[in-house]
């Protein structure tokens, strides 16, 4: 129901804010490292490639979803997109806030630690699986969707590794989400 979706969204936003603040404090006070530096937030020379990669990944995964016979997933956001303002606010969250936070946490923070422990591909897979499992409830644990979202996050991890900057992963993720959100709006 609508109220539980909004509550879930509010809890997710609060979790994002808390985790971001906690990470900033940890880096600044305990490690004496600047947040931007620790999270590898630099602009990649080939930024446009990573922005374009998001829609390419979305289209490729759309084809993979057909091949896997993935059932249509009713997303929690569907129930509260009843006005233009709600669409704009949700779009900003889905395209900008969500990818920025998730990539900061999982490619900026988790990936480097996992990479040191498990190697590059192990780190990419560990960080991808970690975030994909957080998205599992959104897709009601339908295995096809969990596999597909894991592949998106593997692509984001590869972008982070290839460029050495979390910004590339943010651009790819934002482009992917923009494509998916636009497709969702056009299909309504």
mmCIF file of C-alpha atoms in Angstrom:
data_model
loop_
_atom_site.group_PDB
_atom_site.id
_atom_site.type_symbol
_atom_site.label_atom_id
_atom_site.label_comp_id
_atom_site.label_asym_id
_atom_site.label_seq_id
_atom_site.Cartn_x
_atom_site.Cartn_y
_atom_site.Cartn_z
ATOM 1 C CA UNK A 1 0.000 0.000 0.000
ATOM 2 C CA UNK A 2 1.032 3.616 -0.621
ATOM 3 C CA UNK A 3 1.871 4.468 3.003
ATOM 4 C CA UNK A 4 4.212 1.492 3.387
ATOM 5 C CA UNK A 5 5.983 2.396 0.112
ATOM 6 C CA UNK A 6 6.480 5.975 1.277
ATOM 7 C CA UNK A 7 7.643 4.739 4.680
ATOM 8 C CA UNK A 8 10.082 2.364 2.967
ATOM 9 C CA UNK A 9 11.353 5.205 0.772
ATOM 10 C CA UNK A 10 11.715 7.481 3.806
ATOM 11 C CA UNK A 11 13.626 4.762 5.666
ATOM 12 C CA UNK A 12 15.904 4.237 2.695
ATOM 13 C CA UNK A 13 16.573 7.982 2.445
ATOM 14 C CA UNK A 14 17.270 8.178 6.178
ATOM 15 C CA UNK A 15 19.598 5.174 5.893
ATOM 16 C CA UNK A 16 21.442 6.858 3.008
ATOM 17 C CA UNK A 17 21.841 10.108 4.967
ATOM 18 C CA UNK A 18 22.969 8.336 8.152
ATOM 19 C CA UNK A 19 25.457 6.120 6.317
ATOM 20 C CA UNK A 20 26.880 9.011 4.320
ATOM 21 C CA UNK A 21 27.354 11.102 7.473
ATOM 22 C CA UNK A 22 28.864 8.147 9.349
ATOM 23 C CA UNK A 23 31.294 7.480 6.483
ATOM 24 C CA UNK A 24 32.302 11.138 6.269
ATOM 25 C CA UNK A 25 32.911 11.252 10.042
ATOM 26 C CA UNK A 26 34.865 7.995 9.990
ATOM 27 C CA UNK A 27 37.087 9.190 7.176
ATOM 28 C CA UNK A 28 37.588 12.678 8.565
ATOM 29 C CA UNK A 29 37.951 11.984 12.301
ATOM 30 C CA UNK A 30 39.366 8.474 12.507
ATOM 31 C CA UNK A 31 41.413 8.262 9.307
ATOM 32 C CA UNK A 32 42.097 11.975 8.759
ATOM 33 C CA UNK A 33 41.364 11.565 5.053
ATOM 34 C CA UNK A 34 39.344 13.936 2.884
ATOM 35 C CA UNK A 35 36.028 12.417 1.784
ATOM 36 C CA UNK A 36 36.486 13.343 -1.878
ATOM 37 C CA UNK A 37 39.942 11.816 -1.996
ATOM 38 C CA UNK A 38 38.976 8.660 -0.108
ATOM 39 C CA UNK A 39 35.953 8.096 -2.355
ATOM 40 C CA UNK A 40 37.997 8.697 -5.530
ATOM 41 C CA UNK A 41 35.724 11.509 -6.693
ATOM 42 C CA UNK A 42 37.524 12.902 -9.694
ATOM 43 C CA UNK A 43 36.160 13.634 -13.145
ATOM 44 C CA UNK A 44 37.258 10.968 -15.647
ATOM 45 C CA UNK A 45 38.700 12.189 -18.942
ATOM 46 C CA UNK A 46 36.240 9.946 -20.800
ATOM 47 C CA UNK A 47 33.183 10.862 -18.693
ATOM 48 C CA UNK A 48 30.908 10.918 -21.722
ATOM 49 C CA UNK A 49 31.654 7.221 -22.360
ATOM 50 C CA UNK A 50 30.476 6.250 -18.909
ATOM 51 C CA UNK A 51 27.344 8.414 -19.202
ATOM 52 C CA UNK A 52 26.530 6.685 -22.504
ATOM 53 C CA UNK A 53 27.378 3.270 -21.047
ATOM 54 C CA UNK A 54 24.401 3.496 -18.661
ATOM 55 C CA UNK A 55 21.733 3.467 -21.399
ATOM 56 C CA UNK A 56 23.717 0.825 -23.323
ATOM 57 C CA UNK A 57 23.768 -1.402 -20.227
ATOM 58 C CA UNK A 58 20.028 -0.764 -19.702
ATOM 59 C CA UNK A 59 19.211 -1.809 -23.275
ATOM 60 C CA UNK A 60 21.454 -4.868 -23.055
ATOM 61 C CA UNK A 61 19.892 -5.951 -19.785
ATOM 62 C CA UNK A 62 16.433 -5.391 -21.252
ATOM 63 C CA UNK A 63 17.310 -7.934 -23.922
ATOM 64 C CA UNK A 64 18.764 -10.248 -21.270
ATOM 65 C CA UNK A 65 15.524 -9.917 -19.266
ATOM 66 C CA UNK A 66 13.577 -11.121 -22.304
ATOM 67 C CA UNK A 67 16.007 -14.022 -22.791
ATOM 68 C CA UNK A 68 15.705 -14.982 -19.107
ATOM 69 C CA UNK A 69 11.901 -14.611 -19.250
ATOM 70 C CA UNK A 70 12.019 -12.244 -16.289
ATOM 71 C CA UNK A 71 8.508 -11.445 -15.086
ATOM 72 C CA UNK A 72 7.508 -7.799 -14.926
ATOM 73 C CA UNK A 73 8.488 -6.425 -11.532
ATOM 74 C CA UNK A 74 6.061 -4.039 -9.858
ATOM 75 C CA UNK A 75 8.361 -1.473 -8.290
ATOM 76 C CA UNK A 76 7.516 0.311 -5.027
ATOM 77 C CA UNK A 77 7.715 3.740 -6.692
ATOM 78 C CA UNK A 78 4.778 2.954 -8.978
ATOM 79 C CA UNK A 79 2.186 3.524 -6.292
ATOM 80 C CA UNK A 80 3.038 7.147 -5.576
ATOM 81 C CA UNK A 81 3.691 8.644 -9.004
ATOM 82 C CA UNK A 82 0.288 10.269 -9.176
ATOM 83 C CA UNK A 83 1.319 13.863 -9.913
ATOM 84 C CA UNK A 84 3.894 15.713 -11.965
ATOM 85 C CA UNK A 85 5.640 16.873 -8.795
ATOM 86 C CA UNK A 86 5.875 13.277 -7.533
ATOM 87 C CA UNK A 87 7.371 12.182 -10.868
ATOM 88 C CA UNK A 88 9.968 14.983 -10.758
ATOM 89 C CA UNK A 89 10.960 14.344 -7.131
ATOM 90 C CA UNK A 90 11.086 10.585 -7.658
ATOM 91 C CA UNK A 91 13.065 11.052 -10.879
ATOM 92 C CA UNK A 92 15.630 13.218 -9.105
ATOM 93 C CA UNK A 93 15.999 10.620 -6.367
ATOM 94 C CA UNK A 94 16.171 7.678 -8.793
ATOM 95 C CA UNK A 95 18.536 9.339 -11.279
ATOM 96 C CA UNK A 96 20.746 11.513 -9.072
ATOM 97 C CA UNK A 97 20.535 10.832 -5.336
ATOM 98 C CA UNK A 98 20.266 7.029 -5.421
ATOM 99 C CA UNK A 99 23.140 6.373 -7.837
ATOM 100 C CA UNK A 100 25.374 8.948 -6.149
ATOM 101 C CA UNK A 101 24.881 7.493 -2.681
ATOM 102 C CA UNK A 102 25.025 3.857 -3.762
ATOM 103 C CA UNK A 103 28.171 4.332 -5.805
ATOM 104 C CA UNK A 104 29.870 6.327 -3.043
ATOM 105 C CA UNK A 105 29.165 3.539 -0.587
ATOM 106 C CA UNK A 106 29.670 0.467 -2.738
ATOM 107 C CA UNK A 107 32.283 1.587 -5.280
ATOM 108 C CA UNK A 108 33.896 4.365 -3.251
ATOM 109 C CA UNK A 109 34.027 2.585 0.116
ATOM 110 C CA UNK A 110 33.300 -1.173 -0.187
ATOM 111 C CA UNK A 111 35.072 -1.872 -3.499
ATOM 112 C CA UNK A 112 38.584 -0.710 -2.480
ATOM 113 C CA UNK A 113 38.419 -2.749 0.722
ATOM 114 C CA UNK A 114 37.055 -5.811 -1.095
ATOM 115 C CA UNK A 115 39.641 -5.360 -3.864
ATOM 116 C CA UNK A 116 42.473 -5.489 -1.325
ATOM 117 C CA UNK A 117 40.948 -8.640 0.207
ATOM 118 C CA UNK A 118 39.731 -10.532 -2.878
ATOM 119 C CA UNK A 119 41.560 -9.016 -5.861
ATOM 120 C CA UNK A 120 40.058 -6.806 -8.535
ATOM 121 C CA UNK A 121 37.351 -9.110 -9.900
ATOM 122 C CA UNK A 122 36.585 -10.437 -6.436
ATOM 123 C CA UNK A 123 36.150 -6.846 -5.248
ATOM 124 C CA UNK A 124 33.922 -6.001 -8.200
ATOM 125 C CA UNK A 125 31.765 -9.076 -7.584
ATOM 126 C CA UNK A 126 31.636 -8.599 -3.812
ATOM 127 C CA UNK A 127 30.541 -4.965 -4.066
ATOM 128 C CA UNK A 128 28.062 -5.809 -6.863
ATOM 129 C CA UNK A 129 26.489 -8.668 -4.921
ATOM 130 C CA UNK A 130 26.327 -6.572 -1.751
ATOM 131 C CA UNK A 131 24.261 -3.857 -3.374
ATOM 132 C CA UNK A 132 22.225 -6.270 -5.515
ATOM 133 C CA UNK A 133 21.112 -8.081 -2.371
ATOM 134 C CA UNK A 134 19.937 -4.758 -0.939
ATOM 135 C CA UNK A 135 17.791 -4.350 -4.056
ATOM 136 C CA UNK A 136 16.418 -7.916 -3.799
ATOM 137 C CA UNK A 137 13.281 -6.978 -1.831
ATOM 138 C CA UNK A 138 12.377 -4.373 -4.502
ATOM 139 C CA UNK A 139 12.177 -7.194 -7.005
ATOM 140 C CA UNK A 140 10.521 -9.627 -4.573
ATOM 141 C CA UNK A 141 13.636 -11.821 -4.858
ATOM 142 C CA UNK A 142 12.783 -12.900 -8.417
ATOM 143 C CA UNK A 143 16.075 -14.522 -9.370
ATOM 144 C CA UNK A 144 16.149 -13.107 -12.907
ATOM 145 C CA UNK A 145 15.940 -9.544 -11.600
ATOM 146 C CA UNK A 146 18.559 -10.146 -8.916
ATOM 147 C CA UNK A 147 20.934 -11.547 -11.564
ATOM 148 C CA UNK A 148 20.254 -8.614 -13.898
ATOM 149 C CA UNK A 149 20.743 -5.952 -11.220
ATOM 150 C CA UNK A 150 23.949 -7.717 -10.155
ATOM 151 C CA UNK A 151 25.209 -7.367 -13.740
ATOM 152 C CA UNK A 152 24.435 -3.624 -13.651
ATOM 153 C CA UNK A 153 26.533 -3.298 -10.517
ATOM 154 C CA UNK A 154 29.335 -5.379 -12.019
ATOM 155 C CA UNK A 155 29.399 -2.831 -14.859
ATOM 156 C CA UNK A 156 29.540 -0.002 -12.292
ATOM 157 C CA UNK A 157 32.383 -1.774 -10.476
ATOM 158 C CA UNK A 158 34.249 -2.201 -13.737
ATOM 159 C CA UNK A 159 33.811 1.524 -14.479
ATOM 160 C CA UNK A 160 35.272 2.333 -11.052
ATOM 161 C CA UNK A 161 38.194 -0.025 -11.568
ATOM 162 C CA UNK A 162 38.909 0.981 -15.169
ATOM 163 C CA UNK A 163 38.962 4.729 -14.496
ATOM 164 C CA UNK A 164 40.122 4.769 -10.888
ATOM 165 C CA UNK A 165 37.249 7.136 -10.081
ATOM 166 C CA UNK A 166 33.875 6.586 -8.476
ATOM 167 C CA UNK A 167 32.457 9.345 -10.672
ATOM 168 C CA UNK A 168 32.506 7.010 -13.698
ATOM 169 C CA UNK A 169 30.400 4.490 -11.767
ATOM 170 C CA UNK A 170 27.987 7.261 -10.720
ATOM 171 C CA UNK A 171 27.620 8.379 -14.359
ATOM 172 C CA UNK A 172 27.003 4.835 -15.577
ATOM 173 C CA UNK A 173 24.504 4.113 -12.776
ATOM 174 C CA UNK A 174 22.684 7.439 -13.297
ATOM 175 C CA UNK A 175 22.469 6.823 -17.057
ATOM 176 C CA UNK A 176 21.132 3.331 -16.437
ATOM 177 C CA UNK A 177 18.518 4.597 -13.970
ATOM 178 C CA UNK A 178 17.526 7.472 -16.265
ATOM 179 C CA UNK A 179 16.935 5.008 -19.111
ATOM 180 C CA UNK A 180 14.970 2.629 -16.900
ATOM 181 C CA UNK A 181 12.898 5.443 -15.333
ATOM 182 C CA UNK A 182 12.147 6.969 -18.746
ATOM 183 C CA UNK A 183 11.113 3.554 -20.066
ATOM 184 C CA UNK A 184 8.897 3.047 -17.037
ATOM 185 C CA UNK A 185 7.207 6.438 -17.510
ATOM 186 C CA UNK A 186 6.663 5.833 -21.227
ATOM 187 C CA UNK A 187 5.087 2.426 -20.542
ATOM 188 C CA UNK A 188 2.481 3.798 -18.108
#
